[in-house]
Amino acid sequence: NAGVTQTPKFRVLKTGQSMTLLCAQDMNHEYMYWYRQDPGMGLRLIHYSVGEGTTAKGEVPDGYNVSRLKKQNFLLGLESAAPSQTSVYFCASMDRGGNQPQHFGDGTRLSIL
Amino acid sequence: AQSVTQLDSHVSVSEGTPVLLRCNYSSSYSPSLFWYVQHPNKGLQLLLKYTSAATLVKGINGFEAEFKKSETSFHLTKPSAHMSDAAEYFCVVSLAGYSSASKIIFGSGTRLSIRP
């Protein structure tokens, strides 16, 4: 049982480059989330989705775009990477309804030089 | 407004001694409360959740938490610490069942260290 899978696990980019982080879940969950985790800042929500074809902004959306073309996949894009986007990115999925826990991937460690 | 406060950023205990990680919350509703654990270079893993069925909740790996409404607390405990418990622990309040799916508030985390 894979759960939530994030690819790639590590990546180093140069400032100005673009890339896409992929999150895939096999639990048929409606909700999906992208967070970034930085030392001393906890987890901050970037974007989220409540279903296929829908996305919404979270707490820190600037510099990122997302797409949810298929229910099982949630893509996070950086169009022009900046050093401030160096972070660990986590994807999570959650079933609809109250009292549901989130299921997390193992993260993507991204460095922008 | 909803909030979560983890009262200790770092807790250090000796192996075999009890663990107490403290969490206080503020919510206008009866929230769902969770504890997650994060081991190095891993994602967050659910330890346990409170959903109003019982105030004492048992989780994985011998952890449990008690919901105290009068104190707005949801402290995490374990009777005897093991070296493998060394990790970061997050207390989480979720209002996703009442309002927006984004209303999930994370505490700042408590790093648990275990001394041999």
XYZ file of N, CA and C in Angstrom:
687
model
N 0.852 -1.197 0.000
C 0.000 0.000 0.000
C 0.881 1.238 0.000
N 0.862 1.980 -1.123
C 1.781 3.093 -1.272
C 1.339 4.293 -0.440
N 0.049 4.619 -0.381
C -0.410 5.782 0.367
C -0.198 7.037 -0.456
N 0.674 7.928 0.018
C 0.995 9.182 -0.659
C 2.452 9.120 -1.104
N 2.668 9.291 -2.389
C 4.008 9.209 -2.964
C 4.398 10.540 -3.573
N 5.562 11.034 -3.186
C 6.058 12.298 -3.726
C 7.295 12.047 -4.582
N 7.348 12.688 -5.729
C 8.534 12.638 -6.572
C 8.861 14.031 -7.086
N 10.165 14.388 -7.169
C 11.303 13.610 -6.701
C 11.474 13.717 -5.192
N 12.439 13.006 -4.630
C 12.727 13.109 -3.201
C 13.700 14.253 -2.917
N 14.583 14.520 -3.829
C 15.572 15.589 -3.691
C 15.723 16.300 -5.026
N 16.020 17.598 -4.958
C 16.287 18.324 -6.189
C 17.047 19.581 -5.851
N 18.011 19.895 -6.723
C 18.736 21.162 -6.605
C 18.477 21.953 -7.877
N 18.059 23.186 -7.718
C 17.760 24.051 -8.847
C 18.608 25.313 -8.787
N 18.761 25.934 -9.920
C 19.352 27.268 -9.951
C 18.226 28.304 -9.965
N 18.533 29.464 -9.422
C 17.557 30.550 -9.421
C 17.035 30.800 -10.827
N 15.699 30.893 -10.922
C 15.077 31.161 -12.210
C 14.612 29.922 -12.951
N 15.098 28.761 -12.561
C 14.650 27.534 -13.211
C 13.237 27.184 -12.756
N 12.601 26.337 -13.528
C 11.256 25.899 -13.171
C 11.262 24.399 -12.921
N 10.295 23.946 -12.150
C 10.137 22.511 -11.944
C 8.750 22.211 -11.399
N 8.394 20.945 -11.473
C 7.102 20.478 -10.976
C 7.321 19.340 -10.003
N 6.684 19.441 -8.852
C 6.676 18.368 -7.865
C 5.367 17.596 -8.020
N 5.496 16.272 -8.000
C 4.323 15.438 -8.186
C 3.940 14.741 -6.890
N 2.644 14.748 -6.602
C 2.100 14.004 -5.477
C 1.033 13.063 -6.004
N 1.117 11.804 -5.633
C 0.132 10.817 -6.050
C -0.377 10.054 -4.832
N -1.712 9.879 -4.764
C -2.303 9.100 -3.669
C -3.211 8.026 -4.247
N -3.196 6.882 -3.562
C -3.963 5.742 -4.057
C -5.100 5.374 -3.117
N -5.571 6.339 -2.319
C -6.614 6.080 -1.329
C -7.960 6.669 -1.735
N -8.038 7.202 -2.948
C -9.269 7.795 -3.461
C -9.756 8.977 -2.600
N -8.791 9.695 -2.010
C -9.154 10.842 -1.165
C -9.553 12.039 -2.007
N -10.544 12.789 -1.483
C -11.002 13.983 -2.179
C -10.041 15.159 -2.001
N -9.531 15.333 -0.767
C -8.753 16.519 -0.451
C -7.261 16.230 -0.571
N -6.544 17.210 -1.135
C -5.087 17.113 -1.190
C -4.479 18.468 -0.867
N -3.278 18.427 -0.307
C -2.636 19.633 0.226
C -1.149 19.643 -0.127
N -0.620 20.852 -0.290
C 0.824 21.059 -0.361
C 1.240 21.982 0.777
N 2.251 21.529 1.539
C 2.820 22.314 2.623
C 4.308 22.493 2.376
N 4.865 23.538 2.984
C 6.303 23.644 3.094
C 6.673 23.675 4.570
N 7.823 23.060 4.871
C 8.282 22.988 6.250
C 9.662 23.602 6.337
N 9.771 24.652 7.115
C 11.030 25.358 7.302
C 11.359 25.404 8.786
N 12.641 25.393 9.128
C 13.040 25.416 10.549
C 12.416 26.600 11.277
N 11.784 26.316 12.399
C 11.197 27.374 13.210
C 9.890 27.934 12.689
N 9.426 27.430 11.538
C 8.193 27.971 10.933
C 7.064 26.958 10.926
N 7.350 25.733 11.300
C 6.307 24.717 11.265
C 5.889 24.390 9.840
N 4.687 23.857 9.702
C 4.133 23.546 8.379
C 3.239 24.689 7.935
N 3.457 25.151 6.716
C 2.632 26.235 6.179
C 1.965 25.752 4.897
N 0.677 26.015 4.788
C -0.111 25.550 3.660
C 0.121 26.440 2.447
N 0.467 25.816 1.326
C 0.731 26.565 0.091
C -0.544 26.642 -0.747
N -1.048 25.488 -1.156
C -2.290 25.368 -1.906
C -2.978 24.072 -1.476
N -4.259 23.996 -1.770
C -4.970 22.765 -1.501
C -6.065 22.563 -2.547
N -6.643 21.367 -2.524
C -7.674 21.018 -3.490
C -8.736 20.169 -2.799
N -9.991 20.478 -3.074
C -11.082 19.708 -2.475
C -11.700 18.730 -3.469
N -11.112 18.631 -4.647
C -11.605 17.660 -5.609
C -10.956 17.865 -6.962
N -11.142 16.879 -7.806
C -10.573 16.948 -9.155
C -11.017 18.225 -9.852
N -10.031 18.918 -10.435
C -10.329 20.137 -11.171
C -10.457 21.391 -10.341
N -10.297 21.280 -9.024
C -10.410 22.453 -8.146
C -9.106 22.670 -7.383
N -8.756 23.946 -7.189
C -7.605 24.296 -6.356
C -7.924 25.580 -5.608
N -7.212 25.803 -4.526
C -7.425 27.023 -3.737
C -6.112 27.412 -3.073
N -5.980 28.708 -2.780
C -4.766 29.212 -2.166
C -4.774 28.960 -0.673
N -3.575 28.686 -0.165
C -3.404 28.547 1.264
C -2.770 29.776 1.862
N -1.928 29.554 2.847
C -1.309 30.643 3.599
C -0.185 31.335 2.841
N 0.597 30.560 2.073
C 1.783 31.099 1.392
C 1.812 30.681 -0.077
N 0.879 31.164 -0.905
C 0.770 30.675 -2.272
C 1.683 31.349 -3.302
N 2.258 32.509 -2.933
C 2.990 33.291 -3.934
C 4.213 32.537 -4.454
N 4.352 32.536 -5.778
C 5.489 31.877 -6.410
C 5.225 30.425 -6.771
N 4.033 29.935 -6.440
C 3.672 28.549 -6.705
C 2.365 28.466 -7.498
N 2.256 27.422 -8.322
C 0.985 27.115 -8.954
C 0.720 25.625 -8.786
N -0.541 25.255 -8.876
C -0.924 23.855 -8.677
C -1.956 23.448 -9.713
N -2.053 22.139 -9.899
C -3.101 21.607 -10.764
C -3.546 20.249 -10.249
N -4.820 19.962 -10.445
C -5.410 18.675 -10.022
C -6.294 18.180 -11.162
N -5.637 17.731 -12.204
C -6.354 17.260 -13.387
C -6.948 15.872 -13.159
N -6.297 15.084 -12.334
C -6.796 13.759 -11.979
C -6.948 13.699 -10.455
N -7.918 12.994 -9.996
C -8.203 12.941 -8.568
C -7.002 12.468 -7.765
N -6.236 11.531 -8.320
C -5.157 10.945 -7.542
C -3.875 11.760 -7.549
N -3.793 12.784 -8.405
C -2.543 13.532 -8.542
C -2.723 15.000 -8.209
N -1.720 15.573 -7.552
C -1.733 17.001 -7.222
C -0.329 17.522 -7.497
N -0.211 18.403 -8.469
C 1.087 18.898 -8.909
C 1.356 20.287 -8.353
N 2.579 20.490 -7.919
C 3.016 21.806 -7.436
C 4.116 22.305 -8.351
N 3.906 23.491 -8.933
C 4.875 24.052 -9.858
C 5.550 25.299 -9.333
N 6.834 25.394 -9.644
C 7.583 26.618 -9.390
C 7.990 27.148 -10.757
N 7.460 28.277 -11.139
C 7.724 28.788 -12.483
C 9.112 29.401 -12.605
N 9.534 30.117 -11.577
C 10.850 30.766 -11.572
C 11.384 30.684 -10.142
N 12.161 29.645 -9.903
C 12.575 29.345 -8.532
C 13.429 30.456 -7.929
N 13.219 30.688 -6.636
C 13.982 31.686 -5.887
C 14.599 31.021 -4.656
N 15.721 31.519 -4.177
C 16.359 30.913 -2.991
C 15.411 30.827 -1.789
N 14.453 31.735 -1.685
C 13.504 31.696 -0.570
C 12.580 30.483 -0.628
N 12.576 29.797 -1.747
C 11.756 28.602 -1.889
C 12.508 27.324 -1.525
N 13.730 27.477 -1.082
C 14.451 26.334 -0.524
C 13.718 25.855 0.717
N 13.309 24.582 0.702
C 12.471 24.090 1.777
C 12.275 22.587 1.603
N 11.549 22.008 2.543
C 11.064 20.647 2.391
C 9.564 20.738 2.131
N 9.120 20.123 1.059
C 7.721 20.208 0.642
C 7.024 18.884 0.939
N 5.880 18.987 1.585
C 5.092 17.808 1.915
C 3.723 17.890 1.264
N 3.325 16.761 0.735
C 1.981 16.597 0.206
C 1.187 15.760 1.199
N -0.096 16.056 1.315
C -0.980 15.271 2.178
C -2.312 15.077 1.478
N -2.966 13.990 1.814
C -4.323 13.761 1.317
C -5.218 13.433 2.496
N -6.515 13.634 2.279
C -7.460 13.415 3.367
C -8.813 13.044 2.788
N -9.492 12.148 3.441
C -10.826 11.759 3.021
C -11.804 12.871 3.388
N -12.881 12.964 2.669
C -13.880 13.994 2.947
C -14.664 13.623 4.200
N -15.193 14.612 4.866
C -15.972 14.370 6.072
C -15.218 14.798 7.300
N -15.938 14.961 8.394
C -15.300 15.422 9.607
C -14.399 14.370 10.224
N -13.492 14.828 11.061
C -12.684 13.950 11.897
C -11.722 13.052 11.134
N -11.373 13.421 9.947
C -10.452 12.596 9.179
C -9.014 13.059 9.375
N -8.072 12.135 9.490
C -6.657 12.525 9.561
C -6.090 12.757 8.171
N -5.002 13.492 8.110
C -4.268 13.626 6.865
C -3.239 12.515 6.755
N -2.938 12.149 5.502
C -1.903 11.167 5.206
C -0.812 11.894 4.432
N 0.413 11.789 4.913
C 1.514 12.563 4.354
C 2.466 11.702 3.533
N 3.044 12.340 2.510
C 4.174 11.747 1.828
C 5.448 11.992 2.614
N 6.562 11.463 2.106
C 7.841 11.587 2.803
C 8.608 12.853 2.462
N 8.043 13.685 1.616
C 8.637 14.992 1.382
C 9.553 15.051 0.174
N 9.701 16.268 -0.334
C 10.675 16.581 -1.374
C 11.585 17.671 -0.825
N 12.880 17.373 -0.804
C 13.849 18.356 -0.296
C 14.390 19.140 -1.473
N 14.083 20.437 -1.503
C 14.390 21.287 -2.643
C 15.354 22.376 -2.224
N 16.454 22.490 -2.958
C 17.423 23.561 -2.716
C 17.516 24.426 -3.954
N 17.428 25.729 -3.744
C 17.542 26.679 -4.842
C 18.821 27.483 -4.645
N 19.722 27.362 -5.614
C 21.019 28.040 -5.473
C 21.018 29.385 -6.188
N -11.050 32.690 17.184
C -10.015 32.152 16.303
C -9.488 30.844 16.886
N -9.049 29.993 15.992
C -8.539 28.695 16.410
C -7.009 28.761 16.520
N -6.468 28.064 17.490
C -5.016 28.029 17.646
C -4.586 26.777 18.377
N -3.320 26.460 18.228
C -2.722 25.320 18.919
C -1.391 25.772 19.498
N -1.161 25.449 20.749
C 0.100 25.795 21.384
C 0.742 24.550 21.966
N 1.910 24.243 21.492
C 2.706 23.179 22.104
C 3.657 23.857 23.069
N 3.522 23.515 24.313
C 4.133 24.296 25.376
C 5.641 24.104 25.488
N 6.177 23.047 24.916
C 7.610 22.782 24.995
C 8.161 22.559 23.596
N 9.206 23.275 23.255
C 9.812 23.053 21.945
C 10.736 21.839 21.960
N 11.242 21.504 23.150
C 12.156 20.369 23.267
C 11.940 19.705 24.617
N 11.798 18.378 24.585
C 11.687 17.582 25.806
C 12.731 16.479 25.750
N 13.446 16.297 26.839
C 14.459 15.253 26.913
C 14.167 14.366 28.117
N 14.084 13.055 27.890
C 13.820 12.103 28.972
C 14.790 10.941 28.849
N 14.942 10.217 29.931
C 15.765 9.018 29.906
C 14.942 7.831 29.415
N 15.617 6.917 28.767
C 14.939 5.710 28.297
C 14.295 5.000 29.479
N 13.049 4.563 29.277
C 12.342 3.852 30.337
C 11.544 4.734 31.266
N 11.668 6.044 31.148
C 10.908 6.983 31.992
C 9.699 7.504 31.224
N 8.721 8.087 31.936
C 7.509 8.563 31.241
C 7.772 9.773 30.351
N 6.913 9.880 29.343
C 6.956 11.002 28.421
C 5.671 11.816 28.563
N 5.815 13.139 28.591
C 4.668 14.040 28.588
C 4.959 15.159 27.602
N 4.135 15.252 26.554
C 4.237 16.353 25.597
C 2.930 17.123 25.686
N 3.043 18.429 25.921
C 1.862 19.218 26.249
C 1.331 20.007 25.053
N -0.001 20.041 24.963
C -0.664 20.743 23.873
C -1.925 21.407 24.420
N -2.064 22.690 24.157
C -3.298 23.410 24.469
C -3.886 23.955 23.170
N -5.195 24.027 23.124
C -5.830 24.490 21.905
C -6.893 25.524 22.236
N -7.264 26.254 21.214
C -8.374 27.204 21.325
C -9.242 27.019 20.097
N -10.556 26.836 20.327
C -11.451 26.630 19.196
C -12.861 27.042 19.562
N -13.542 27.608 18.593
C -14.933 28.004 18.793
C -15.866 26.800 18.693
N -15.387 25.740 18.096
C -16.191 24.543 17.909
C -15.548 23.398 18.685
N -16.199 22.255 18.652
C -15.577 21.050 19.197
C -14.704 20.468 18.104
N -13.410 20.652 18.192
C -12.545 20.270 17.075
C -12.188 18.794 17.088
N -11.648 18.354 16.006
C -10.942 17.084 15.973
C -9.485 17.381 16.303
N -8.917 16.580 17.158
C -7.545 16.789 17.609
C -6.698 15.578 17.240
N -5.480 15.851 16.821
C -4.589 14.790 16.376
C -3.195 15.010 16.958
N -2.478 13.916 17.107
C -1.047 13.946 17.322
C -0.390 13.165 16.178
N 0.633 13.812 15.601
C 1.437 13.182 14.572
C 2.889 13.109 15.042
N 3.618 12.136 14.506
C 5.044 12.020 14.774
C 5.804 12.122 13.450
N 6.925 12.793 13.499
C 7.773 12.923 12.315
C 9.193 12.488 12.654
N 9.610 11.391 12.080
C 10.994 10.941 12.216
C 11.850 11.642 11.167
N 13.158 11.721 11.404
C 14.030 12.448 10.469
C 13.859 11.994 9.031
N 13.748 12.967 8.154
C 13.635 12.728 6.713
C 12.393 11.919 6.335
N 11.355 12.030 7.153
C 10.112 11.339 6.876
C 8.949 12.313 6.938
N 7.805 11.872 6.429
C 6.599 12.666 6.566
C 5.953 12.460 7.923
N 4.875 13.189 8.160
C 4.152 13.053 9.419
C 3.305 11.792 9.403
N 3.333 11.094 10.531
C 2.575 9.854 10.677
C 1.584 10.016 11.821
N 0.352 9.597 11.597
C -0.673 9.728 12.628
C -0.377 8.833 13.822
N -0.354 9.422 15.017
C -0.223 8.667 16.261
C -1.583 8.319 16.834
N -2.445 9.324 16.905
C -3.784 9.114 17.454
C -4.661 10.309 17.125
N -5.983 10.105 17.312
C -6.911 11.198 17.073
C -8.047 11.170 18.089
N -8.532 12.336 18.422
C -9.684 12.494 19.290
C -10.848 13.006 18.453
N -11.983 12.295 18.579
C -13.144 12.726 17.809
C -14.406 12.668 18.642
N -14.294 12.906 19.924
C -15.404 13.044 20.883
C -16.001 11.728 21.351
N -15.501 10.608 20.876
C -16.050 9.327 21.321
C -15.594 8.983 22.738
N -14.365 9.299 23.071
C -13.835 9.004 24.398
C -12.750 10.017 24.706
N -12.651 10.415 25.963
C -11.673 11.458 26.300
C -10.254 10.923 26.373
N -10.087 9.630 26.653
C -8.757 9.027 26.668
C -8.597 8.233 25.384
N -7.623 8.633 24.621
C -7.429 8.042 23.304
C -6.118 7.269 23.281
N -6.174 6.055 22.818
C -4.958 5.246 22.689
C -4.490 5.267 21.245
N -3.179 5.364 21.088
C -2.618 5.402 19.755
C -1.623 4.288 19.533
N -0.805 4.482 18.515
C 0.198 3.468 18.195
C 1.418 3.621 19.085
N 2.219 2.566 19.157
C 3.497 2.578 19.870
C 3.374 2.936 21.350
N 2.236 2.645 21.973
C 2.066 2.852 23.402
C 1.722 4.265 23.821
N 1.526 5.154 22.889
C 1.147 6.524 23.223
C -0.344 6.634 23.491
N -0.695 7.580 24.336
C -2.090 7.914 24.545
C -2.209 9.398 24.879
N -3.414 9.921 24.712
C -3.652 11.332 24.983
C -5.013 11.486 25.650
N -5.100 12.467 26.520
C -6.347 12.716 27.216
C -6.885 14.086 26.851
N -8.123 14.106 26.397
C -8.795 15.350 26.063
C -9.449 15.909 27.322
N -9.077 17.130 27.692
C -9.680 17.792 28.850
C -10.281 19.108 28.373
N -11.598 19.087 28.227
C -12.278 20.263 27.687
C -12.136 21.474 28.611
N -12.239 21.233 29.917
C -12.180 22.342 30.872
C -10.825 23.038 30.838
N -9.786 22.298 30.488
C -8.438 22.863 30.422
C -8.011 23.147 28.979
N -8.861 22.851 28.051
C -8.548 22.940 26.598
C -7.173 22.360 26.316
N -6.967 21.147 26.818
C -5.666 20.501 26.632
C -5.838 19.138 25.985
N -4.761 18.690 25.375
C -4.738 17.376 24.722
C -3.296 16.885 24.804
N -2.859 16.579 26.011
C -1.468 16.190 26.244
C -1.212 14.752 25.828
N -0.031 14.522 25.308
C 0.392 13.197 24.838
C 1.306 12.557 25.882
N 1.052 11.297 26.194
C 1.859 10.612 27.204
C 2.245 9.217 26.735
N 3.298 8.725 27.373
C 3.729 7.342 27.180
C 4.393 6.912 28.475
N 4.052 5.744 28.990
C 4.569 5.356 30.309
C 6.077 5.141 30.348
N 6.637 4.647 29.253
C 8.045 4.282 29.261
C 8.659 4.591 27.899
N 9.578 5.535 27.877
C 10.169 5.973 26.609
C 11.144 4.943 26.060
N 11.145 4.862 24.747
C 12.075 3.987 24.043
C 12.931 4.833 23.120
N 14.130 4.381 22.848
C 15.030 5.164 21.982
C 14.379 5.496 20.644
N 13.564 4.592 20.142
C 12.934 4.806 18.843
C 11.855 5.902 18.879
N 11.524 6.400 20.072
C 10.537 7.486 20.182
C 11.131 8.852 19.874
N 12.442 8.929 19.755
C 13.079 10.210 19.451
C 12.610 10.706 18.088
N 11.954 11.868 18.085
C 11.332 12.393 16.862
C 10.732 13.754 17.175
N 10.103 14.336 16.167
C 9.339 15.577 16.340
C 7.866 15.210 16.412
N 7.148 15.851 17.333
C 5.735 15.548 17.536
C 4.904 16.809 17.322
N 3.816 16.633 16.592
C 2.957 17.763 16.262
C 1.536 17.521 16.772
N 1.004 18.525 17.438
C -0.394 18.538 17.847
C -1.163 19.329 16.798
N -2.316 18.808 16.374
C -3.039 19.415 15.258
C -4.520 19.541 15.605
N -5.084 20.689 15.285
C -6.511 20.922 15.428
C -7.124 20.993 14.039
N -8.193 20.265 13.826
C -8.835 20.285 12.520
C -10.292 20.705 12.640
N -10.652 21.672 11.829
C -12.049 22.089 11.717
C -12.566 21.779 10.319
N -11.867 20.893 9.618
C -12.223 20.602 8.228
C -13.625 20.011 8.127
N -14.091 19.401 9.215
C -15.430 18.834 9.187
C -16.530 19.880 9.293
N -16.171 21.090 9.743
C -17.163 22.139 9.945
C -17.116 23.184 8.855
N -15.922 23.494 8.422
C -15.795 24.615 7.484
C -14.839 24.226 6.375
N -13.978 25.142 6.007
C -13.080 24.922 4.892
C -12.133 23.753 5.146
N -11.842 23.043 4.074
C -10.897 21.928 4.164
C -9.501 22.397 4.547
N -9.272 23.707 4.496
C -7.947 24.219 4.839
C -7.817 24.539 6.319
N -8.899 24.401 7.094
C -8.851 24.776 8.507
C -8.210 23.657 9.337
N -6.951 23.457 9.093
C -6.165 22.475 9.839
C -4.963 23.228 10.382
N -4.884 23.292 11.705
C -3.877 24.138 12.356
C -2.856 23.252 13.054
N -1.591 23.469 12.700
C -0.499 22.683 13.268
C 0.164 23.438 14.406
N 0.483 22.709 15.461
C 1.356 23.274 16.469
C 2.765 23.405 15.926
N 3.604 24.076 16.691
C 4.962 24.350 16.221
C 5.901 23.167 16.401
N 5.427 22.132 17.066
C 6.228 20.919 17.203
C 7.005 20.847 18.506
N 7.190 19.629 18.995
C 8.035 19.358 20.159
C 9.036 18.285 19.775
N 10.291 18.608 19.945
C 11.326 17.623 19.643
C 11.584 16.792 20.890
N 11.407 15.485 20.767
C 11.611 14.569 21.889
C 12.955 13.876 21.736
N 13.796 14.051 22.729
C 15.089 13.369 22.771
C 15.060 12.319 23.873
N 15.699 11.187 23.632
C 15.736 10.103 24.612
C 17.195 9.856 25.005
N 17.474 9.962 26.287
C 18.828 9.712 26.794
C 18.985 8.242 27.145
N 20.113 7.631 26.768
C 20.297 6.195 27.062
C 20.347 5.934 28.564
